[in-house]
Coordinates of C-alpha atoms in Angstrom, one line a residue:
X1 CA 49.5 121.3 37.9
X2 CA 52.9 122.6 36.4
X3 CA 52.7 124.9 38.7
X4 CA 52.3 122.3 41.6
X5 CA 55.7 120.4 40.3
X6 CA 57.8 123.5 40.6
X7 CA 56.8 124.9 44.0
X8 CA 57.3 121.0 44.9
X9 CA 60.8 120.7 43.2
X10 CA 61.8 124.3 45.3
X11 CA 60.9 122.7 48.5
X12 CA 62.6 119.4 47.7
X13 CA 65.9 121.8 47.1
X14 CA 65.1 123.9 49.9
X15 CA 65.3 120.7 52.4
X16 CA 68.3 119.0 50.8
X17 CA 70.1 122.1 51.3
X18 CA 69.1 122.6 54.9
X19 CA 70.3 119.0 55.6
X20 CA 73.9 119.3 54.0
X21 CA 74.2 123.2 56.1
X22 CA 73.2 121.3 59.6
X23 CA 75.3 118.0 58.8
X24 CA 78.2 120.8 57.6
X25 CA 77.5 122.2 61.0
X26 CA 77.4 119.6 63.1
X27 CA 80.8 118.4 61.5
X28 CA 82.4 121.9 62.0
X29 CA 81.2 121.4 65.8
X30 CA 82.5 118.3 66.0
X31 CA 85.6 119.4 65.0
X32 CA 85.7 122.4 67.5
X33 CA 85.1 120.0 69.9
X34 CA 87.7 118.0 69.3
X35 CA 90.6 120.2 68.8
X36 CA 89.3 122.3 72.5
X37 CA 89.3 118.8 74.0
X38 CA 93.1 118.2 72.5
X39 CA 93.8 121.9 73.6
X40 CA 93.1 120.7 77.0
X41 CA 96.1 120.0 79.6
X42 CA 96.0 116.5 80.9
X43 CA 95.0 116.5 83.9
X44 CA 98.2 114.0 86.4
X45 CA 97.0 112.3 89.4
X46 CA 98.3 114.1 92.5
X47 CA 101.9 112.8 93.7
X48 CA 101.7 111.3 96.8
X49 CA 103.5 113.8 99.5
X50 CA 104.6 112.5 102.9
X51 CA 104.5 115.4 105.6
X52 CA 106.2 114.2 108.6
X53 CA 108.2 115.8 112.0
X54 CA 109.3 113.9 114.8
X55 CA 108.2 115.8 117.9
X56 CA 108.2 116.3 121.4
X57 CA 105.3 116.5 124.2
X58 CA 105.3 116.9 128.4
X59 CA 106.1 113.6 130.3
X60 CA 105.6 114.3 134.1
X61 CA 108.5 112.6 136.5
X62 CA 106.5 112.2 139.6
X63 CA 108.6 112.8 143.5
X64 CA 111.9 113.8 141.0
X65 CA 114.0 116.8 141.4
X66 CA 117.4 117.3 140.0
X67 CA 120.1 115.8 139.4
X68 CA 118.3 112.5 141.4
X69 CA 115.5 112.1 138.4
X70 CA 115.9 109.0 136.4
X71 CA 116.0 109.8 132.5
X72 CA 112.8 108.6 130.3
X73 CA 112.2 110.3 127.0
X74 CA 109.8 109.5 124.4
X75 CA 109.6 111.4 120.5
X76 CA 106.5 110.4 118.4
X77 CA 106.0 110.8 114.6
X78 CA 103.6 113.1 113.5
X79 CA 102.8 113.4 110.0
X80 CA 99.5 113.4 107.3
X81 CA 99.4 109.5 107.1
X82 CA 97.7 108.6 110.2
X83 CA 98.0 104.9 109.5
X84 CA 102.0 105.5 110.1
X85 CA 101.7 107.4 113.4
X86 CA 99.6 105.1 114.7
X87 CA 101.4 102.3 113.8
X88 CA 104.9 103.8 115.2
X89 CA 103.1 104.9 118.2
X90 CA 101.9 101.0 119.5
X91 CA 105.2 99.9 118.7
X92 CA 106.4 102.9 121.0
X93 CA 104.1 101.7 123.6
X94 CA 105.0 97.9 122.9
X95 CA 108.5 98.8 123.7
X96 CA 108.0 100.7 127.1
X97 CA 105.5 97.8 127.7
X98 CA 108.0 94.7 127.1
X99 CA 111.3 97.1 128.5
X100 CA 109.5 97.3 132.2
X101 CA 108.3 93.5 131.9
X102 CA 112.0 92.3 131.7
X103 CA 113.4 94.4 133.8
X104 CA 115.5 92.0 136.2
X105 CA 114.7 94.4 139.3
X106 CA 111.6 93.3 141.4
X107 CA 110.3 91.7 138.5
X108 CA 106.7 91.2 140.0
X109 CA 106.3 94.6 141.2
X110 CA 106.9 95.7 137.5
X111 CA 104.5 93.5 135.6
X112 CA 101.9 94.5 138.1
X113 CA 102.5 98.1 137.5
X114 CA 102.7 98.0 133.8
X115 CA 99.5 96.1 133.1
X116 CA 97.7 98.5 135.1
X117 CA 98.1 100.9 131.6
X118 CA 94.7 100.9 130.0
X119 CA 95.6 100.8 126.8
X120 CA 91.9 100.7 125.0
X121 CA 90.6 103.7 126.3
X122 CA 93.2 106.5 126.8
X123 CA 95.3 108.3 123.9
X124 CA 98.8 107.8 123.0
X125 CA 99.9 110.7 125.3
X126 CA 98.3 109.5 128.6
X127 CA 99.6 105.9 128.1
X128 CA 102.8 107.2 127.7
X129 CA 102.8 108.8 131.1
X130 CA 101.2 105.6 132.8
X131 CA 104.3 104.1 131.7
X132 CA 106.1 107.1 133.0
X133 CA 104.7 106.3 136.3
X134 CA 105.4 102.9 136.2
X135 CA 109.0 104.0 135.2
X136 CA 109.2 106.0 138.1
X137 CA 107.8 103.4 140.8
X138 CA 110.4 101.0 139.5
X139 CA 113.1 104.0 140.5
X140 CA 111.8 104.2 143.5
X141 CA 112.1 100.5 144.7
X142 CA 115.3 100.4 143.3
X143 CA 116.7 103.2 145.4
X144 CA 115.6 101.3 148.3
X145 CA 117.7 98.7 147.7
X146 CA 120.8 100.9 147.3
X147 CA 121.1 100.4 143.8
X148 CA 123.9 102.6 142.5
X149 CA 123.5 105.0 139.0
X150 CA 119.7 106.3 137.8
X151 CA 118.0 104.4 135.3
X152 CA 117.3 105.5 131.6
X153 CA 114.8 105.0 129.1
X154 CA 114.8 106.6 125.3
X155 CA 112.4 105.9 122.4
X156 CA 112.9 108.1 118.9
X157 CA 111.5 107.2 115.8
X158 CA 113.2 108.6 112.5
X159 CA 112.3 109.2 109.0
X160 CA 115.3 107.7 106.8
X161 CA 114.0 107.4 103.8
X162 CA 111.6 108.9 101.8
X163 CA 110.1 108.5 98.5
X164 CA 107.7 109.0 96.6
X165 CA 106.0 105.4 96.7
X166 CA 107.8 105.0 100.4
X167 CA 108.4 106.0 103.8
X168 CA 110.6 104.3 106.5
X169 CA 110.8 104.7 109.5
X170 CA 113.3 103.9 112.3
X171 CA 112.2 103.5 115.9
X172 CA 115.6 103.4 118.3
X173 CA 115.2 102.5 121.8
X174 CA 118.0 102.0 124.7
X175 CA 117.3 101.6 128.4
X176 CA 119.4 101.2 131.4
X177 CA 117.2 99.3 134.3
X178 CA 120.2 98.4 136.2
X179 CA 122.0 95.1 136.3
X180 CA 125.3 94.5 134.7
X181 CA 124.8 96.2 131.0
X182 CA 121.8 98.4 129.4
X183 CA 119.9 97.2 126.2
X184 CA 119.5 99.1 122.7
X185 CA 117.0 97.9 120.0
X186 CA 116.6 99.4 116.7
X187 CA 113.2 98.6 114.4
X188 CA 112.7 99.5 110.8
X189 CA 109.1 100.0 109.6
X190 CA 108.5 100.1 105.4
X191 CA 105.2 101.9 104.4
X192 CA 103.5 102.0 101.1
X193 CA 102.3 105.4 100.7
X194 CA 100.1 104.2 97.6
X195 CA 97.9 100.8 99.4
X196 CA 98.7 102.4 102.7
X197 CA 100.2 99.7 104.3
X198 CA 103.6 98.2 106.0
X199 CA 105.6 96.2 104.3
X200 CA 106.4 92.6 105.3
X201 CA 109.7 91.1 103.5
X202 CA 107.8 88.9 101.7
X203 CA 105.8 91.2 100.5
X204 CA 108.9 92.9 98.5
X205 CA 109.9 89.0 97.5
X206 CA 109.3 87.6 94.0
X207 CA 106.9 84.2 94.4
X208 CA 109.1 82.0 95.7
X209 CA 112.4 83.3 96.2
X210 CA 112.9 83.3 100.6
X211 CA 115.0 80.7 100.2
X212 CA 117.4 82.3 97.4
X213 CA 117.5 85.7 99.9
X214 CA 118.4 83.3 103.0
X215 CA 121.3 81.6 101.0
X216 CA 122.7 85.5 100.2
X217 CA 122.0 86.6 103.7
X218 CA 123.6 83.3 105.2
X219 CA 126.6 83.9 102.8
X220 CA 127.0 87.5 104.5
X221 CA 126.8 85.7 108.3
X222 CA 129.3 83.5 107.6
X223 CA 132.2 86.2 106.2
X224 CA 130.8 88.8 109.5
X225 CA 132.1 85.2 111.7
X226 CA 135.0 85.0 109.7
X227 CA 135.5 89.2 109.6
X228 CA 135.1 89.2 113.3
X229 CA 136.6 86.2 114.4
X230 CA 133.9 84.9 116.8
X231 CA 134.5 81.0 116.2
X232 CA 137.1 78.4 115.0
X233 CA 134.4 77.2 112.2
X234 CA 130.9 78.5 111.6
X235 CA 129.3 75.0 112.4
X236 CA 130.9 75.7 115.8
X237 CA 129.5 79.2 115.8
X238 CA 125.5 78.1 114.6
X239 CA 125.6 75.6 117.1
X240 CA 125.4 78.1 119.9
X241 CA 124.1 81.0 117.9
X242 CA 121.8 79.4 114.8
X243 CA 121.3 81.6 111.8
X244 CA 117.9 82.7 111.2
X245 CA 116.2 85.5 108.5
X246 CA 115.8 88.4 109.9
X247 CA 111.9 90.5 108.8
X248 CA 114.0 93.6 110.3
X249 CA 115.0 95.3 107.2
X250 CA 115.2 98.7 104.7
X251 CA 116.6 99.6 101.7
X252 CA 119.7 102.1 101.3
X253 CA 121.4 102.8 98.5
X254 CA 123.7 99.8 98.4
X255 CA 121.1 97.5 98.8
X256 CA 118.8 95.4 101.3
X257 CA 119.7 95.7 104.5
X258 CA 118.7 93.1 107.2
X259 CA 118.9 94.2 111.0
X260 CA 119.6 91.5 113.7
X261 CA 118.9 92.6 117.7
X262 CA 120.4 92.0 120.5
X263 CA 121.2 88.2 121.2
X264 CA 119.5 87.1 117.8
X265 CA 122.2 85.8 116.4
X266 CA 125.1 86.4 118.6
X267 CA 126.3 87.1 122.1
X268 CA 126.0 90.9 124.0
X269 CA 129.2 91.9 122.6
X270 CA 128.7 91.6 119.3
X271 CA 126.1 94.1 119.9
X272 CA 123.4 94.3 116.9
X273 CA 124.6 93.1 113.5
X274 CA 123.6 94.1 110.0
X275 CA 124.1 92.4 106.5
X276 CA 123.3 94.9 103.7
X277 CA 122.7 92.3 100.2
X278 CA 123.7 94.5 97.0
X279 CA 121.0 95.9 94.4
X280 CA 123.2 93.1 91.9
X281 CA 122.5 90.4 94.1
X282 CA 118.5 91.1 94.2
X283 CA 117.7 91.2 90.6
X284 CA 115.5 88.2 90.2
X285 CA 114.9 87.6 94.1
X286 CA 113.2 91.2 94.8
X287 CA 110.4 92.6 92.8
X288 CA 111.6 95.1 90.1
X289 CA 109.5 97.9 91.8
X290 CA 111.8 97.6 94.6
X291 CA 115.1 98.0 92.7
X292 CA 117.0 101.0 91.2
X293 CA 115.5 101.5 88.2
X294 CA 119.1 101.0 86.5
X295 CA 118.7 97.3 87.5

């Protein structure tokens, strides 16, 4: 029976001691673990990188030789956010489309021969040069009706700015389709590499706050008037030429600049206009992510 109590009090020993060694051992492990998992870099989300080149492709100029041959040129963006080429690419083609629509020259023969682009079906390329061929018809009946000088059509997008949050993008157009002056248009496009979309001015607006912007722009219309002295008063100016907000805008480094086109808020002559609002004007009207981070 004594002999029965000790073997029993050795075993008790035996497994109290094995459970203090694991426990010692799983704390020891735990321990490693932790300090190999604090050893470990931190892994940083990838920066976002915009790739982009503006490039060139063939654009046949049908019955044109030499000096004779009407000029139409058209760049495209290429870059790895296909969401942004594709986007410059239907403004491209929503330019050539509305430049041969208001062309003053045999205005029905144009609209007929620029609607005949199928624009569902073929790729950007192809459209391009059924626009080339509508551009080159309209050539054609112009030079039957004597019509002095060759016509002239340029589309060029352009990266201007590029960060890491932002691309934008500038798409310049200028044609000559006879008549007494040419016409030049320049477009601004804002992407958000991160939610892969373009930006709308009110989507860089604090809640609210289109009306404060207006007031700042309006303040810079009416010293351009005064600057370029287009009218007597500026109630006499708005009356022909009314003041409107302009969703045609970037940012530089001075600040938000808003483009105007031709005729938008002023005659031909005064060409197209631009008010640029300072970073110290914004604070408060334009969301913080937008500012210098100074601000």
């Amino acid at each position: 029976m004594h002999s029965s109590k000790i073997k029993l009090f050795y075993l008790s020993c035996f497994i109290l001691g094995s459970t203090f060694i694991m426990a010692g051992c799983q704390k020891n492990e735990s321990h490693h673990t932790e300090a190999q998992a604090a050893s470990q870099p931190i892994t940083q989300p990838a920066e976002i990188t915009f790739n982009g080149q503006i490039t060139t492709f063939p654009i046949s100029l049908n019955n044109c030789s030499g000096n004779n041959c009407p000029e139409f040129s058209v760049k495209r963006l290429q870059s790895n956010f296909k969401f942004i080429d594709q986007t410059i690419e239907q403004a491209s083609l929503d330019q050539l489309k509305q430049i041969l629509d208001s062309s003053d020259a045999t205005p029905s023969m144009n609209k007929a021969v620029a609607s005949t682009v199928q624009q569902s079906q073929d790729s950007y390329v192809e459209q391009v040069q059924q626009y080339a061929d509508a551009f080159m018809s309209l050539d054609q009946e112009l030079k039957k009706l004597s019509a002095n000088g060759n016509i002239s059509l340029h589309i060029e997008p352009k990266i201007i700015k590029q960060t890491p949050q932002m691309v934008v993008v500038q798409l310049s157009t200028d044609s000559f389709l006879g008549g007494a002056h040419g016409s030049a248009s320049q477009q601004y496009f804002n992407f958000n590499l991160k939610t892969k979309q373009q930006l709308q001015l009110s989507d860089i607006l604090e809640q609210g706050k289109e009306k404060e912007l207006e007031k700042l722009a309006h303040d810079q219309f009416e010293k351009w008037i005064k600057r370029e002295n287009l009218a007597d008063s500026i109630s006499d100016y708005e009356e022909a030429w009314a003041f409107k907000l302009s969703n045609n805008f970037y940012f530089n480094d001075k600040g938000l600049v808003l483009q105007y086109g031709e005729y938008e808020i002023g005659p031909y002559v005064v060409g197209m206009p631009s008010f640029t609002i300072g970073y110290e004007q914004l604070v408060g009207v334009v969301k913080p992510n937008y500012l210098p981070k100074n601000m």
